[in-house]
Short mmCIF file of C-alpha atoms and ligand atoms in Angstrom, two decimals:
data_model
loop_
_atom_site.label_atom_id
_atom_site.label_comp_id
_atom_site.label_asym_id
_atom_site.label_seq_id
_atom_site.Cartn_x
_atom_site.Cartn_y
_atom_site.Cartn_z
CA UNK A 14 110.13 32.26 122.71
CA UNK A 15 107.78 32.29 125.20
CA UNK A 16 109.34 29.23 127.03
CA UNK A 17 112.13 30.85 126.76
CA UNK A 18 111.44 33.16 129.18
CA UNK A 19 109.70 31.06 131.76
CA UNK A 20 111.84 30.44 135.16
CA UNK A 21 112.38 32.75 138.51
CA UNK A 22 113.91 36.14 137.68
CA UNK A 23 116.92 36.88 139.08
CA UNK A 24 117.45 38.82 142.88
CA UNK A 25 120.07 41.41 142.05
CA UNK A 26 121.39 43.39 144.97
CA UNK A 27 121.65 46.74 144.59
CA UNK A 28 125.19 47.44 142.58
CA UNK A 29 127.37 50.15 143.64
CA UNK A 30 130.46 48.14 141.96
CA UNK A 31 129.05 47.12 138.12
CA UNK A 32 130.01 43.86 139.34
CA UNK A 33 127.07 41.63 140.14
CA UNK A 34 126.61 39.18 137.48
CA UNK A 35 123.23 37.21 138.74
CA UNK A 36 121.28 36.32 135.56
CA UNK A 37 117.59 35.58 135.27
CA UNK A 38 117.11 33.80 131.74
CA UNK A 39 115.99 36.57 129.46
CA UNK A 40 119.65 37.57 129.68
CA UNK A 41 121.20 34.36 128.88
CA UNK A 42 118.67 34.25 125.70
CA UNK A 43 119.89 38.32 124.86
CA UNK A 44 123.47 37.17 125.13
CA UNK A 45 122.94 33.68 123.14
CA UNK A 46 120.90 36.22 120.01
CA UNK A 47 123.49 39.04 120.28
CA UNK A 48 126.85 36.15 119.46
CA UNK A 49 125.07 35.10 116.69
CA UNK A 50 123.87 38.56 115.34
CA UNK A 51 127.59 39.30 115.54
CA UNK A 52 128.36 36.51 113.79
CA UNK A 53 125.72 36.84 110.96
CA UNK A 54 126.32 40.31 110.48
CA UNK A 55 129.52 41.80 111.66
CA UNK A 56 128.78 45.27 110.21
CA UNK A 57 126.48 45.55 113.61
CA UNK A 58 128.93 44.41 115.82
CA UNK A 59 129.40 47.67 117.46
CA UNK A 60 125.50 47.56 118.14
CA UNK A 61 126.04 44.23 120.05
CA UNK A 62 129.28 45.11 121.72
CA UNK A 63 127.48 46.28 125.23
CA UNK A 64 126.14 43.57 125.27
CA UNK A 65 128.93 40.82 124.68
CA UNK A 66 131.17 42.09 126.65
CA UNK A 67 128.51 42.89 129.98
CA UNK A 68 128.78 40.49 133.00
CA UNK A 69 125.64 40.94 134.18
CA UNK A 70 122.13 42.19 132.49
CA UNK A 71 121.84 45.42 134.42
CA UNK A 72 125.51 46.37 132.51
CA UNK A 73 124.11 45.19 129.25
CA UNK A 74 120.87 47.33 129.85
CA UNK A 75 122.90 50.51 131.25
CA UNK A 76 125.50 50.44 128.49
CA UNK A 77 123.29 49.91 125.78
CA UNK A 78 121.11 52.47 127.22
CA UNK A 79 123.74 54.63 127.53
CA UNK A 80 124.88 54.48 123.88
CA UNK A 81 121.81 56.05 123.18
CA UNK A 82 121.80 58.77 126.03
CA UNK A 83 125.40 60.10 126.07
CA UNK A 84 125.58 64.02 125.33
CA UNK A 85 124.94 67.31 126.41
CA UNK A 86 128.51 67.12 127.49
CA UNK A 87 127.83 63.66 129.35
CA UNK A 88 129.70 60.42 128.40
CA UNK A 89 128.52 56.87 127.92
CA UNK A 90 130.85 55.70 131.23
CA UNK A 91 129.33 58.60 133.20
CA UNK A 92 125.88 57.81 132.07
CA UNK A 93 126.63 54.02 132.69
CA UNK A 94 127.74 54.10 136.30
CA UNK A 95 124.63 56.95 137.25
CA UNK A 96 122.23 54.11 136.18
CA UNK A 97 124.20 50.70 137.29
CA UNK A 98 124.76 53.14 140.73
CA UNK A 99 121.04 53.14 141.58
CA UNK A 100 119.57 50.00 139.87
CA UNK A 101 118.04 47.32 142.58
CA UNK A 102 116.75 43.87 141.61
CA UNK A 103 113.33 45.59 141.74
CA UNK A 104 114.27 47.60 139.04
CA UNK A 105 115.64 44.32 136.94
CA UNK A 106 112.35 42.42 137.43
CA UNK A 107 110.44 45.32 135.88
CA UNK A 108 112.39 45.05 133.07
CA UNK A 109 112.49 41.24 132.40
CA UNK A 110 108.80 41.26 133.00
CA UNK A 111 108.46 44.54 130.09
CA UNK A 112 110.85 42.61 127.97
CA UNK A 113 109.07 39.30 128.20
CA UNK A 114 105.53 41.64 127.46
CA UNK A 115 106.63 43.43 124.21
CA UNK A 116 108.01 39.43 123.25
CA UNK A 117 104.48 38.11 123.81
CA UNK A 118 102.58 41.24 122.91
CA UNK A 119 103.98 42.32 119.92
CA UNK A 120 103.29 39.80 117.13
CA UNK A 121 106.53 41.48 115.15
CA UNK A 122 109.14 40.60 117.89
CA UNK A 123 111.81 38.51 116.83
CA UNK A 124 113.04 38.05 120.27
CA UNK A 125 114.21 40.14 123.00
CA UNK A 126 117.51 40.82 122.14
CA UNK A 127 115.67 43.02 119.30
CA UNK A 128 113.81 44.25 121.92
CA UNK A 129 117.05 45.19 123.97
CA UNK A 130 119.03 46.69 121.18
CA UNK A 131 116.47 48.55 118.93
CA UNK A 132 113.03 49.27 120.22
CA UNK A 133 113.02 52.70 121.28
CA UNK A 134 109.46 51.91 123.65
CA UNK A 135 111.00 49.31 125.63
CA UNK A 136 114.30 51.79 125.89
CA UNK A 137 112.60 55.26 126.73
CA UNK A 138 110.49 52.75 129.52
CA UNK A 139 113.91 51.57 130.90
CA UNK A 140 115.30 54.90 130.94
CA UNK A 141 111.96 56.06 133.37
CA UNK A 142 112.95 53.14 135.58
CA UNK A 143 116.66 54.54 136.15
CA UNK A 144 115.36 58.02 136.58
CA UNK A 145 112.20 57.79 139.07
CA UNK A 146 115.31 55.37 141.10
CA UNK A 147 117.07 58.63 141.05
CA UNK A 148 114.02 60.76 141.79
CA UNK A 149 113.02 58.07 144.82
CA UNK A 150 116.81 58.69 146.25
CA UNK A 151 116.17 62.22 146.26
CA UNK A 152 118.76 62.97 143.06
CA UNK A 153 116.43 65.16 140.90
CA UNK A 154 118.95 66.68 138.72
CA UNK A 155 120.56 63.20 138.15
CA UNK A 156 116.65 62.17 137.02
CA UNK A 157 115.95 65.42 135.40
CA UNK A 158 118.50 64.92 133.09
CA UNK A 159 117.87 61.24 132.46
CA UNK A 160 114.27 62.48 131.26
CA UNK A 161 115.16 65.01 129.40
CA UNK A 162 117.98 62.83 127.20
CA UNK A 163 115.03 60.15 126.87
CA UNK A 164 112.92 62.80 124.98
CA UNK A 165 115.48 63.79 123.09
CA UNK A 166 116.62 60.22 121.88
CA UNK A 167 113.23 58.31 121.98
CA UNK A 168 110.58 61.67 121.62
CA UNK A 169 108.77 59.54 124.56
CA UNK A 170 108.84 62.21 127.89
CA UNK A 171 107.90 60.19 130.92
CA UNK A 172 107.95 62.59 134.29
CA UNK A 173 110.52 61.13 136.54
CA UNK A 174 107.95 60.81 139.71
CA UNK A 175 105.16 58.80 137.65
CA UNK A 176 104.48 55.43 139.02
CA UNK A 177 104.70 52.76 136.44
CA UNK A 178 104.51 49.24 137.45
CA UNK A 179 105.71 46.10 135.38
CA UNK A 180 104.94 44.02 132.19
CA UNK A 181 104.40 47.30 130.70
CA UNK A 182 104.74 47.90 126.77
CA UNK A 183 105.58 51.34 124.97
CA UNK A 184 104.36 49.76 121.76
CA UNK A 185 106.69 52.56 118.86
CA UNK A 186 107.16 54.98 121.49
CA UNK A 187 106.99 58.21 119.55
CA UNK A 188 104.76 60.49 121.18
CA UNK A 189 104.13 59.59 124.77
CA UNK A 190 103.77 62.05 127.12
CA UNK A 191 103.27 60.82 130.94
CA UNK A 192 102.90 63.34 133.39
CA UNK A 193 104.28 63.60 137.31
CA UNK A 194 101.45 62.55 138.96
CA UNK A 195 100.37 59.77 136.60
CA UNK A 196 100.17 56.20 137.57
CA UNK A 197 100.51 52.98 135.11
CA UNK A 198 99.56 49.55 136.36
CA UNK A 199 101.14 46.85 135.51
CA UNK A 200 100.97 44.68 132.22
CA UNK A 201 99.32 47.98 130.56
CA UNK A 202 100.50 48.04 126.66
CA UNK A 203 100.13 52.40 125.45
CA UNK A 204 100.45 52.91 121.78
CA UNK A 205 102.43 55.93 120.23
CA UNK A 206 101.13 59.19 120.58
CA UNK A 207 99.26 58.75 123.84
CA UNK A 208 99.40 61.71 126.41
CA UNK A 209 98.61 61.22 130.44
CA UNK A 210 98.16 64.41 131.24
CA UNK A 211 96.40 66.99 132.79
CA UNK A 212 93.82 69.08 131.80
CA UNK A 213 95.79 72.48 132.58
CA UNK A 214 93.16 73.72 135.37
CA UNK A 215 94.42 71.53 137.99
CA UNK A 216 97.46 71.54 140.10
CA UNK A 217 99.10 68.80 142.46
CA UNK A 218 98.08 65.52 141.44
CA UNK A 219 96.51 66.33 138.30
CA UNK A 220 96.76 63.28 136.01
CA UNK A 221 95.31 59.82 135.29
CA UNK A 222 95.79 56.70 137.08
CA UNK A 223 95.70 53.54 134.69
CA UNK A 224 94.59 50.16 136.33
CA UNK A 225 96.41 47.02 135.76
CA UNK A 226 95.66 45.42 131.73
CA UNK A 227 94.48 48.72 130.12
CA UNK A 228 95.41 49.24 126.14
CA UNK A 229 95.51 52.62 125.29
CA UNK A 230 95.26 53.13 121.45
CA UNK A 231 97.42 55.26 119.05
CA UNK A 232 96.98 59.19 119.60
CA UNK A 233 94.62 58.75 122.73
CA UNK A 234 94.47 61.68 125.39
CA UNK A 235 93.98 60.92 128.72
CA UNK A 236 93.50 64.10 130.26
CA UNK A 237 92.66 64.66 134.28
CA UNK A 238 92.96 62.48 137.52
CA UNK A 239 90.43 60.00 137.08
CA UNK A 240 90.86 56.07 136.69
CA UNK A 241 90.92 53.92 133.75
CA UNK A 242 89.33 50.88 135.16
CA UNK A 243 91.23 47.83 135.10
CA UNK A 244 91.12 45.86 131.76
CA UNK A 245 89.60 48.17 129.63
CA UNK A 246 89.95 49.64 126.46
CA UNK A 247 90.56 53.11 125.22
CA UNK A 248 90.14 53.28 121.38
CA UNK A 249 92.85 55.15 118.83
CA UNK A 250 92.16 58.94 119.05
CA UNK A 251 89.61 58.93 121.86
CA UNK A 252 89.91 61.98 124.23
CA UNK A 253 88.95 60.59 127.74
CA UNK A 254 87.81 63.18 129.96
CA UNK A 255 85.93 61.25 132.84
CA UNK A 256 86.74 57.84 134.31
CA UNK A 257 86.43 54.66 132.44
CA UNK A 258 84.82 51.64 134.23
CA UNK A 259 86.84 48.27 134.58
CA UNK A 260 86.51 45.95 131.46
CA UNK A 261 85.05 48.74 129.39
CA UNK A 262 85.93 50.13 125.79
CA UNK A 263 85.22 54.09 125.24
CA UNK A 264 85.93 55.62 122.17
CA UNK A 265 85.51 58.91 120.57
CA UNK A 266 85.99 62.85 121.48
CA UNK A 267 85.07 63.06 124.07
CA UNK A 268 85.52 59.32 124.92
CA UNK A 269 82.15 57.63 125.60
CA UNK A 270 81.40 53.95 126.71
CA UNK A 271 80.98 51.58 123.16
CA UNK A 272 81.38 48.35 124.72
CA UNK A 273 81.53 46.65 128.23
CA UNK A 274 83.63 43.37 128.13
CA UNK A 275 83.25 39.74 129.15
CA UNK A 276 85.18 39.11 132.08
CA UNK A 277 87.94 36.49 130.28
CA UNK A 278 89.77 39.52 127.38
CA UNK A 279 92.94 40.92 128.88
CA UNK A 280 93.67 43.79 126.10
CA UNK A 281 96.65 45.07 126.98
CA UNK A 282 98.17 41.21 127.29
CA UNK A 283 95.70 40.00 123.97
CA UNK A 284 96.55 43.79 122.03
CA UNK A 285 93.37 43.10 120.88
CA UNK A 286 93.23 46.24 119.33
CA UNK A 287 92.54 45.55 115.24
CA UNK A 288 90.70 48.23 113.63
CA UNK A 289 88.43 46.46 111.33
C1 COA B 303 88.86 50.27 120.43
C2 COA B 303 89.50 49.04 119.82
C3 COA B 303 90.56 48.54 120.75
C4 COA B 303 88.46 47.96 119.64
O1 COA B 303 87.89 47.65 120.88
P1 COA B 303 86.60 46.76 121.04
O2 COA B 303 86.18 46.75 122.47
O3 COA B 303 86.87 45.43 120.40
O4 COA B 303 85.54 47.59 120.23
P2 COA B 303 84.75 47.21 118.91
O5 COA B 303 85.69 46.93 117.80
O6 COA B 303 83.72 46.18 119.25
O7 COA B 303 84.05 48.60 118.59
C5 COA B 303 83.01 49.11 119.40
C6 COA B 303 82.48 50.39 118.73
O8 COA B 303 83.51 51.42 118.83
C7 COA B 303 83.82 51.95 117.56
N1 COA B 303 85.25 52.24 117.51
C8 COA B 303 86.27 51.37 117.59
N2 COA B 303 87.43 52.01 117.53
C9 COA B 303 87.15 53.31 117.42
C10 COA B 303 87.95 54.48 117.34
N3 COA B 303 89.29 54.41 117.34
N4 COA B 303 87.33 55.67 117.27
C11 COA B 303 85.98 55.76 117.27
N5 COA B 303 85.17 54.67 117.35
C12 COA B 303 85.76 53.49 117.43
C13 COA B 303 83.44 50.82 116.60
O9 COA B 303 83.17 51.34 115.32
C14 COA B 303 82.21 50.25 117.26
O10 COA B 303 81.11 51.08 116.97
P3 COA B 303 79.63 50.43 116.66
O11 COA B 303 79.28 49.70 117.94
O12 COA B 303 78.81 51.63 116.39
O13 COA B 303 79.83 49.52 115.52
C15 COA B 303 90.13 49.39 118.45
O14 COA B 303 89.12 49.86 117.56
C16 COA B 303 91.22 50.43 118.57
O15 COA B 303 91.01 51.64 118.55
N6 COA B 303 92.47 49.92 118.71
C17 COA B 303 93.67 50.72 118.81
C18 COA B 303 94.57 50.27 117.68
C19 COA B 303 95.81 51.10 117.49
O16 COA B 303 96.08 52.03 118.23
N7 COA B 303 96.56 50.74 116.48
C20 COA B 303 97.79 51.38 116.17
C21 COA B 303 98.73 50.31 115.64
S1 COA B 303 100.24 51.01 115.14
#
């Protein structure tokens, strides 16, 4: 699958008409898995539907994305043409290079048309990328509301003004909290039930700043602007309260150092994160 997913992605202007149809070749690959789902089982056609009849991969991602988002008195077609409306091809590498992480990452991926279609993560994720667009252009409400639906659909709240970079996995999704002022590097896999937040005595920019190949375990609390050093660990459950050196595993409440790595383990790429 991997091969698969090797090549240039694609340079998508930014699309005001729903009309551009570049395609980088994770799309190709969606489209190619979604025909034959159809065909294998047609009881799911309406699942695959966005995505047959999209002419380009930022339709098949705001339609599908939209099927999941509509309500509070706000259509699919509305919902569609607020996210295709603000989209730019910087927005449509982030996602190839999150779809192409949760394919390598997550050893129960069939391929990323599953990853499209069903994994709530990877959705809630794409829905943050539409609304901090809308937050960047100054269109809170638009990304306010965008948020809010993602909690509601996914029970993953990501603050519309975090900075989250690329590669990045949501690994289950249930659970995440990421507040306004927190910042994700990129290919940095969180598990469910991790909070970024703050630790309620601060105000302004309050929250933690994850470096670049960080796994964050199941139910871990981040809590307070400090950095997570790049390529480290933070073990399933841990509170962190103070900053976390680069290549370093802390575990516990409150977190404390257990390990310091070698300087080959990527854990966020590896999820090296068994629990023997
Ligand atoms: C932390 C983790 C990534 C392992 O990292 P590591 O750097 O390889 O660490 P090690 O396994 O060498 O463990 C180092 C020490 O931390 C302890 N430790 C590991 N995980 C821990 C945890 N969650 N809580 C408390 N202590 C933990 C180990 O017992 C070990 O202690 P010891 O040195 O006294 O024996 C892994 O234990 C973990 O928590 N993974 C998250 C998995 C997850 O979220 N799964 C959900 C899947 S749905």
């Amino acid at each position: 699958m991997q091969g698969k997913l090797q090549g240039k992605p694609p340079v998508v202007a930014r699309d005001t008409t729903g009309l551009i149809g570049t395609e980088g070749p994770v799309w190709a690959v969606i489209r190619a898995e979604a025909a034959a789902l159809a065909e294998r089982e047609p009881m799911l056609r309406p699942l695959v539907q966005p995505v047959l009849v999209s002419a380009s991969g930022l339709q098949m991602l705001a339609r599908v994305l939209a099927a999941r988002l509509s309500g509070g008195g706000v259509d699919r077609a509305t919902l569609e043409q607020l996210m295709t409306g603000t989209a730019d091809d910087e927005l449509l590498r982030a996602t190839e290079a999150d779809i192409a992480a949760v394919v390598t990452r997550d050893p129960a991926c069939p391929g990323p048309c599953h990853v499209l279609l069903n994994l709530k993560g990877f959705q809630a994720l794409q829905t943050y990328r539409f609304a901090h667009r809308l937050w960047q252009d100054g269109r809170q409400e638009g990304a306010r509301f965008l948020a809010s639906q993602a909690a509601l659909a996914f029970d993953v709240d990501i603050h519309p003004a975090a900075r989250i970079g690329s590669g990045v996995m949501l690994d289950h999704g249930s659970g995440i909290v990421i507040g306004e002022t927190a910042v994700v590097e990129d290919d940095v896999s969180i598990l469910q039930d991790v909070t970024l937040g703050g630790t309620g005595r601060d105000v302004g920019d309050r929250h933690p700043k994850v470096r670049r190949g960080v796994m964050i375990g199941a139910g871990a609390k981040i809590l307070g602007n400090f950095e997570v050093g790049a390529c480290s660990k933070v073990a399933a459950g841990s509170v962190v309260l103070k900053p976390v050196e680069d290549r370093t595993t802390v575990a516990g409440v409150p977190a404390t150092v257990v390990r310091v790595h070698g300087r080959a383990e990527v854990p966020a790429e590896e999820m090296s994160q068994d629990i023997s």
